[in-house]
RNA sequence: GGGCCUGUAGCUCAGUUGGUUAGAGCAGUCCGCUCAUAACGGAUUGGUCGCUGGUUCAAGUCCGGCCAGGCCUACCA
């Protein structure tokens, strides 16, 4: 069977800090799409990693009295650990400090150079030593008496000039505008696309892509110039190529997976991905990725996450409090696609209990319990299906997956879950309508058919929720004795329906109900 | 200042190219059920679709203005 290649990435995390809820959200979102496509007959490659060079890392390392490499190693480890904690199915974890990435970034540089898009110039501007940042002319206030330039934060800015290599980004202003026009799906959602287009329309300035070694040595050396290291964005963005074999453009993985289907990123770094990246690639004569997907941010109890407020949530803590699949589900269900969302304890408890414990979890538990107790601990045989049976099954076999695919194509995971939970509701309504507990005495054969139908509905639900709650779905499928090779979306069909006579074990609830005490934790 | 986005029931969200009495889930209320994780089902309360003009036979859906919230406006990533 020929599978369609599908390459998806997260942004690489900057190792100046440690993982928080925002990182968790991005990587879970990407993981869900990767798993979804794998189950839907795609050959998926999923890349994530860390961005480790640059001034901030060098400075922070110095403050901590360690080398940049030691510091990066330490923090990169926390991001690697997060992929394990969150059960992320990435195929590789790239670190920009890896030797093969250095080769890739340098190869990228050479390509830009060969295309005539790199030149040595001077980077000049107003720099605040205190704030370690450059400011544009119009951001500064001139003190009339002294003619001193003051930043909005009140620190002094001085004019500095520094030798630097530049990328001829200005040359790409019109080319990019045309590119966006011809590739309307390149930047999503559209609000981000609009922002980028209006930004580019103002005209692009050339981009400084190196730093002199005297100022910054923690980076990838510029080819053929010992005195410079590459500036981080050219370095960082190239990771998407490195991860699949670049600069070996003849490699199997590179040929198969490039161009990427999705770069999933936070909305704050849209510009780098939607302007610099395609410009670099066009200059290097490499194909551009299909879509830059910019997600929103998550507020905590209505407030921006920040160290000063002290409301920064750690992935570990969240998993501890709510459970891994629970937190995955909450984030995917409650954060609308591409928009900012909110995280609240009460909100999380409500959502998790209502949908997972009371909804799907209870549906599986009540059904399997009845089968276990009333059908000799095995999947019952069934008689002819009634109209109600057929309606429910047909809905599950055809409509559910179809609708879910449609919304997942737009990366609307929260809508996909809504579609799936509609079926959970249907199934619970079906049980009450059929009342198998009453049939037990009146019509045991009919009871068996009803329970059989339900078992197959649960099978299909468990299959389709695998991307979002992989462990719990696995537990459900294990309890139904579905073999590992019968868990693809292609098996959501009557052709793979439950086999009567299959022995089952004593059922165990997959989604425990969270108590109020846990909410207070 | 310029540009973009959002504003639909208490809460979180759906509402295709404008077309019958505006939907779902959660929360609330009432009734039912007892297989199940005191879970489930049914019914029901609740909205002048931010405000205001206009286009149209017809607007949550198009256009103008206003109000509120948010975001972008280049080298920290």
Coordinates of C-alpha atoms (C1' of nucleotides) in Angstrom, one line a residue, chain A residues 14 51 56 191-192 194-195 199 203-205 208 211 231-232 268 271 336 357-358 361-362 365-366 370 373 414 428 432 437 510-511 513, chain B residues 2-6 12-15 23-27 32-42 70-77:
Chain A
X14 CA 15.2 28.0 22.7
X51 CA 17.6 25.9 19.2
X56 CA 21.1 34.8 25.4
X191 CA -5.2 36.7 10.5
X192 CA -1.5 35.9 10.7
X194 CA -2.8 39.4 6.7
X195 CA -0.3 40.7 9.3
X199 CA 4.3 44.0 6.9
X203 CA 9.2 46.9 2.1
X204 CA 11.8 44.6 3.5
X205 CA 15.3 45.6 4.7
X208 CA 22.0 40.8 9.2
X211 CA 27.8 38.3 14.3
X231 CA 23.1 34.6 13.3
X232 CA 20.5 32.5 14.8
X268 CA 5.1 35.3 18.0
X271 CA 7.5 36.6 10.8
X336 CA -9.9 26.8 19.5
X357 CA -15.1 10.3 32.7
X358 CA -18.8 10.7 32.4
X361 CA -15.1 6.5 29.9
X362 CA -18.4 5.6 31.4
X365 CA -17.2 0.9 31.3
X366 CA -21.0 0.3 31.5
X370 CA -22.6 -5.7 31.1
X373 CA -21.3 -10.1 33.6
X414 CA -11.3 21.0 18.8
X428 CA -25.3 6.8 25.4
X432 CA -31.0 4.2 27.3
X437 CA -30.5 -4.2 31.5
X510 CA -9.9 4.3 31.6
X511 CA -10.8 7.8 32.6
X513 CA -13.3 11.0 37.6
Chain B
rG2 C1' -1.2 52.8 10.1
rG3 C1' -2.9 47.7 9.6
rC4 C1' -5.3 43.1 11.2
rC5 C1' -8.5 40.0 14.2
rU6 C1' -12.4 39.1 17.8
rU12 C1' -16.6 27.2 25.9
rC13 C1' -17.8 27.3 21.0
rA14 C1' -20.7 26.0 15.7
rG15 C1' -23.2 28.9 12.3
rG23 C1' -27.6 25.8 17.2
rA24 C1' -24.2 22.2 20.3
rG25 C1' -21.7 20.9 24.8
rC26 C1' -21.2 22.3 29.9
rA27 C1' -23.7 24.7 34.0
rG32 C1' -37.2 9.2 33.9
rC33 C1' -33.6 5.1 34.4
rU34 C1' -30.4 1.9 37.5
rC35 C1' -26.2 -1.4 33.3
rA36 C1' -22.2 2.1 34.7
rU37 C1' -16.9 6.0 37.2
rA38 C1' -23.7 9.1 42.2
rA39 C1' -22.3 8.1 36.0
rC40 C1' -26.8 7.9 31.7
rG41 C1' -31.4 9.6 29.0
rG42 C1' -35.6 13.0 28.0
rG70 C1' -6.6 41.6 21.6
rC71 C1' -2.6 41.3 18.0
rC72 C1' 1.1 43.2 14.2
rU73 C1' 4.1 47.6 13.0
rA74 C1' 12.1 44.0 11.8
rC75 C1' 17.3 41.7 14.0
rC76 C1' 15.8 38.5 22.4
rA77 C1' 14.3 34.1 20.4

